[in-house]
Amino acid sequence: MVEFSSQMQPDVTTASETLVEPAIFRISPLIRVTLLSLYVALTVPLPFLPQLAGPTVPPLILWVGIGLGAIVLYGALSERVVLDEAGIQVIYPAWMTQIFRRGWSLPWSEVKALKPRSTGQGGLVYYFLSRSGEAFLLPMRVAGFARLVRLVEAKTGIDTRDVRPLSQPWMYLILLGFTLLLLLVDSWIIWTAFHLVPMPIAAMSISSFQ
């Protein structure tokens, strides 16, 4: 397995890569829109599906679950990567860190290497290896990823020429296209639930929201 090691050398930051103020990177808008839309497409039709046999889950409970899931997903997609002269850190909203997920920070002086790891889908992710032996996942879905790795190289001396994003934009564009088609199907399902189901069932579904 290839390992990119940090070399003990002077700071190689160029003028264009100088961090006059912290550089902030957020998850790509394309990725955020695609994943949020996919979540909506997969979950919103559930309360409208007529269940004619057996016990049913009240629509109100389904809506509460869908809403909570949407909040968690939005919080995860609100990740920020902050680089400054001291180091790199990954930050989430305060409410997210208290309940679900915590961020991390790593001083540049503690970065020992950047190690690649293969994923189950055949891609590569990269981990910062600290001098104490801890591993920190390099965020790879942020907008401006090329600049992020240039700053990492400038501050650590690690060769990042072979570091590439985990997923290319065209992959998310294809997924977004299929998601939009799924939303059209969802619209048909919801229309059917309101117009074609027997009146007593429709009445029960509407009364459960009141």
CSV table of C-alpha atoms in Angstrom, one decimal:
chain,number,residue,atom,x,y,z
A,1,MET,CA,0.0,0.0,0.0
A,2,VAL,CA,1.4,3.4,-1.0
A,3,GLU,CA,2.0,5.8,1.9
A,4,PHE,CA,2.7,9.6,1.4
A,5,SER,CA,5.1,10.6,4.1
A,6,SER,CA,5.8,14.1,5.4
A,7,GLN,CA,9.3,15.2,4.7
A,8,MET,CA,11.2,17.3,7.2
A,9,GLN,CA,11.7,20.4,5.0
A,10,PRO,CA,11.0,24.1,5.2
A,11,ASP,CA,7.5,25.4,4.6
A,12,VAL,CA,6.9,25.2,0.8
A,13,THR,CA,3.8,27.5,0.8
A,14,THR,CA,3.7,29.6,-2.3
A,15,ALA,CA,2.2,33.1,-2.3
A,16,SER,CA,-1.0,31.9,-3.8
A,17,GLU,CA,-1.4,29.2,-1.1
A,18,THR,CA,-0.6,31.5,1.9
A,19,LEU,CA,-3.4,31.3,4.5
A,20,VAL,CA,-3.9,35.0,5.2
A,21,GLU,CA,-7.2,33.9,6.9
A,22,PRO,CA,-8.7,30.5,7.5
A,23,ALA,CA,-9.7,28.6,4.3
A,24,ILE,CA,-13.2,27.1,4.7
A,25,PHE,CA,-14.4,24.2,2.5
A,26,ARG,CA,-17.9,22.9,2.5
A,27,ILE,CA,-19.5,19.8,1.0
A,28,SER,CA,-20.2,20.4,-2.7
A,29,PRO,CA,-23.6,21.9,-3.3
A,30,LEU,CA,-24.2,19.2,-6.0
A,31,ILE,CA,-23.7,16.5,-3.5
A,32,ARG,CA,-25.9,18.1,-0.9
A,33,VAL,CA,-28.7,18.7,-3.3
A,34,THR,CA,-28.5,15.2,-4.7
A,35,LEU,CA,-28.4,13.4,-1.3
A,36,LEU,CA,-31.2,15.5,0.2
A,37,SER,CA,-33.4,15.1,-2.9
A,38,LEU,CA,-32.8,11.3,-2.8
A,39,TYR,CA,-33.8,11.2,0.8
A,40,VAL,CA,-37.0,13.0,0.1
A,41,ALA,CA,-37.7,10.8,-2.9
A,42,LEU,CA,-37.2,7.6,-0.9
A,43,THR,CA,-39.2,8.6,2.2
A,44,VAL,CA,-41.9,11.2,1.5
A,45,PRO,CA,-44.2,8.7,-0.3
A,46,LEU,CA,-44.3,6.3,2.7
A,47,PRO,CA,-47.1,8.0,4.6
A,48,PHE,CA,-49.3,8.2,1.5
A,49,LEU,CA,-49.0,4.6,0.5
A,50,PRO,CA,-52.4,2.9,1.1
A,51,GLN,CA,-52.0,-0.2,3.3
A,52,LEU,CA,-55.2,-2.3,2.9
A,53,ALA,CA,-54.2,-5.3,4.9
A,54,GLY,CA,-52.8,-5.8,8.3
A,55,PRO,CA,-51.9,-3.2,11.0
A,56,THR,CA,-50.6,0.2,9.7
A,57,VAL,CA,-48.2,2.7,11.1
A,58,PRO,CA,-49.9,6.0,11.8
A,59,PRO,CA,-48.8,8.6,9.2
A,60,LEU,CA,-47.9,11.0,12.0
A,61,ILE,CA,-45.2,8.6,13.3
A,62,LEU,CA,-43.8,8.3,9.8
A,63,TRP,CA,-43.7,12.0,9.3
A,64,VAL,CA,-41.9,12.5,12.7
A,65,GLY,CA,-39.3,9.8,11.7
A,66,ILE,CA,-38.8,11.3,8.2
A,67,GLY,CA,-38.3,14.7,9.8
A,68,LEU,CA,-35.7,13.5,12.3
A,69,GLY,CA,-33.9,11.7,9.6
A,70,ALA,CA,-33.8,14.8,7.4
A,71,ILE,CA,-32.4,16.8,10.3
A,72,VAL,CA,-29.6,14.3,10.9
A,73,LEU,CA,-28.8,14.1,7.1
A,74,TYR,CA,-28.7,17.9,6.9
A,75,GLY,CA,-26.4,18.1,9.9
A,76,ALA,CA,-24.0,15.6,8.4
A,77,LEU,CA,-24.0,17.5,5.1
A,78,SER,CA,-23.2,20.7,7.0
A,79,GLU,CA,-19.6,19.6,7.5
A,80,ARG,CA,-17.0,22.3,7.2
A,81,VAL,CA,-13.2,21.8,6.7
A,82,VAL,CA,-11.1,24.7,8.1
A,83,LEU,CA,-7.5,25.1,7.3
A,84,ASP,CA,-5.3,27.8,8.9
A,85,GLU,CA,-1.7,28.3,9.8
A,86,ALA,CA,-2.0,26.0,12.8
A,87,GLY,CA,-3.6,23.0,11.3
A,88,ILE,CA,-6.7,21.4,9.8
A,89,GLN,CA,-10.0,20.7,11.5
A,90,VAL,CA,-13.4,19.3,10.6
A,91,ILE,CA,-16.4,21.1,12.2
A,92,TYR,CA,-20.1,20.2,12.4
A,93,PRO,CA,-23.0,22.3,13.8
A,94,ALA,CA,-22.9,22.5,17.6
A,95,TRP,CA,-26.2,20.5,18.0
A,96,MET,CA,-24.8,17.8,15.7
A,97,THR,CA,-21.6,17.3,17.8
A,98,GLN,CA,-23.6,17.0,21.0
A,99,ILE,CA,-25.9,14.3,19.8
A,100,PHE,CA,-24.5,12.5,16.7
A,101,ARG,CA,-21.1,13.2,15.4
A,102,ARG,CA,-18.0,15.0,16.6
A,103,GLY,CA,-15.4,16.8,14.5
A,104,TRP,CA,-11.6,16.7,14.8
A,105,SER,CA,-8.6,18.8,14.6
A,106,LEU,CA,-4.9,18.1,13.7
A,107,PRO,CA,-2.0,20.5,13.9
A,108,TRP,CA,0.3,20.5,10.8
A,109,SER,CA,3.3,19.6,13.0
A,110,GLU,CA,1.6,16.4,14.1
A,111,VAL,CA,0.9,15.1,10.5
A,112,LYS,CA,3.2,12.2,9.8
A,113,ALA,CA,1.8,10.8,6.6
A,114,LEU,CA,-1.2,10.5,4.3
A,115,LYS,CA,-2.2,6.9,3.8
A,116,PRO,CA,-4.6,5.6,1.1
A,117,ARG,CA,-7.2,2.9,1.9
A,118,SER,CA,-9.3,1.1,-0.7
A,119,THR,CA,-13.0,1.1,-0.2
A,120,GLY,CA,-15.5,-1.8,-0.8
A,121,GLN,CA,-16.5,-0.1,-4.1
A,122,GLY,CA,-12.9,-0.1,-5.4
A,123,GLY,CA,-12.2,3.6,-4.7
A,124,LEU,CA,-9.6,5.2,-2.5
A,125,VAL,CA,-9.9,7.2,0.6
A,126,TYR,CA,-7.1,8.9,2.5
A,127,TYR,CA,-6.3,9.2,6.2
A,128,PHE,CA,-4.0,11.6,7.9
A,129,LEU,CA,-1.7,9.6,10.2
A,130,SER,CA,-0.6,11.6,13.2
A,131,ARG,CA,2.7,11.1,15.1
A,132,SER,CA,0.8,9.5,17.9
A,133,GLY,CA,-0.7,6.9,15.6
A,134,GLU,CA,-4.2,8.3,15.3
A,135,ALA,CA,-5.9,8.3,11.8
A,136,PHE,CA,-8.2,11.1,10.5
A,137,LEU,CA,-10.2,10.8,7.3
A,138,LEU,CA,-9.3,13.4,4.7
A,139,PRO,CA,-12.7,15.0,3.6
A,140,MET,CA,-13.0,14.2,-0.1
A,141,ARG,CA,-16.5,15.5,-1.0
A,142,VAL,CA,-15.8,19.2,-0.5
A,143,ALA,CA,-16.1,21.9,-3.1
A,144,GLY,CA,-12.6,23.1,-4.0
A,145,PHE,CA,-10.9,19.8,-3.2
A,146,ALA,CA,-8.0,20.5,-5.5
A,147,ARG,CA,-7.1,23.6,-3.6
A,148,LEU,CA,-7.5,21.8,-0.3
A,149,VAL,CA,-4.9,19.2,-1.2
A,150,ARG,CA,-2.6,21.9,-2.5
A,151,LEU,CA,-2.8,23.6,0.9
A,152,VAL,CA,-2.2,20.3,2.7
A,153,GLU,CA,0.9,19.7,0.5
A,154,ALA,CA,2.2,23.2,1.2
A,155,LYS,CA,1.8,22.9,4.9
A,156,THR,CA,3.1,19.4,5.4
A,157,GLY,CA,5.4,18.7,2.5
A,158,ILE,CA,3.4,15.6,1.6
A,159,ASP,CA,3.2,14.9,-2.2
A,160,THR,CA,-0.5,15.0,-3.0
A,161,ARG,CA,-0.3,14.8,-6.8
A,162,ASP,CA,-2.0,11.4,-6.9
A,163,VAL,CA,-4.8,12.3,-4.5
A,164,ARG,CA,-8.1,12.5,-6.3
A,165,PRO,CA,-11.7,13.0,-5.2
A,166,LEU,CA,-13.6,9.9,-4.2
A,167,SER,CA,-16.5,10.6,-6.6
A,168,GLN,CA,-16.5,12.6,-9.8
A,169,PRO,CA,-19.2,15.2,-10.4
A,170,TRP,CA,-20.7,13.3,-13.3
A,171,MET,CA,-21.6,10.4,-10.9
A,172,TYR,CA,-23.7,12.7,-8.8
A,173,LEU,CA,-25.3,14.3,-11.9
A,174,ILE,CA,-26.4,10.8,-13.0
A,175,LEU,CA,-27.7,10.1,-9.5
A,176,LEU,CA,-29.5,13.4,-9.5
A,177,GLY,CA,-31.2,12.6,-12.8
A,178,PHE,CA,-32.5,9.3,-11.5
A,179,THR,CA,-33.6,11.0,-8.3
A,180,LEU,CA,-35.7,13.5,-10.3
A,181,LEU,CA,-37.3,10.6,-12.2
A,182,LEU,CA,-38.1,9.0,-8.8
A,183,LEU,CA,-39.7,12.2,-7.6
A,184,LEU,CA,-42.0,12.1,-10.6
A,185,VAL,CA,-43.0,8.6,-9.6
A,186,ASP,CA,-43.5,9.8,-6.1
A,187,SER,CA,-45.9,12.6,-7.3
A,188,TRP,CA,-48.0,9.9,-9.1
A,189,ILE,CA,-48.1,7.8,-5.9
A,190,ILE,CA,-49.2,10.8,-3.8
A,191,TRP,CA,-51.8,11.8,-6.4
A,192,THR,CA,-53.1,8.2,-6.5
A,193,ALA,CA,-53.3,8.1,-2.7
A,194,PHE,CA,-55.6,11.1,-2.6
A,195,HIS,CA,-57.7,10.4,-5.7
A,196,LEU,CA,-58.0,6.6,-6.3
A,197,VAL,CA,-58.1,5.0,-2.9
A,198,PRO,CA,-61.6,4.2,-1.4
A,199,MET,CA,-63.2,7.2,0.4
A,200,PRO,CA,-63.1,5.6,3.9
A,201,ILE,CA,-59.4,5.0,3.7
A,202,ALA,CA,-58.7,8.4,2.3
A,203,ALA,CA,-60.8,9.9,5.2
A,204,MET,CA,-58.8,7.9,7.8
A,205,SER,CA,-55.5,9.1,6.3
A,206,ILE,CA,-56.6,12.7,6.4
A,207,SER,CA,-58.0,12.5,9.9
A,208,SER,CA,-54.8,11.1,11.3
A,209,PHE,CA,-53.0,14.4,10.5
A,210,GLN,CA,-55.6,16.4,12.5
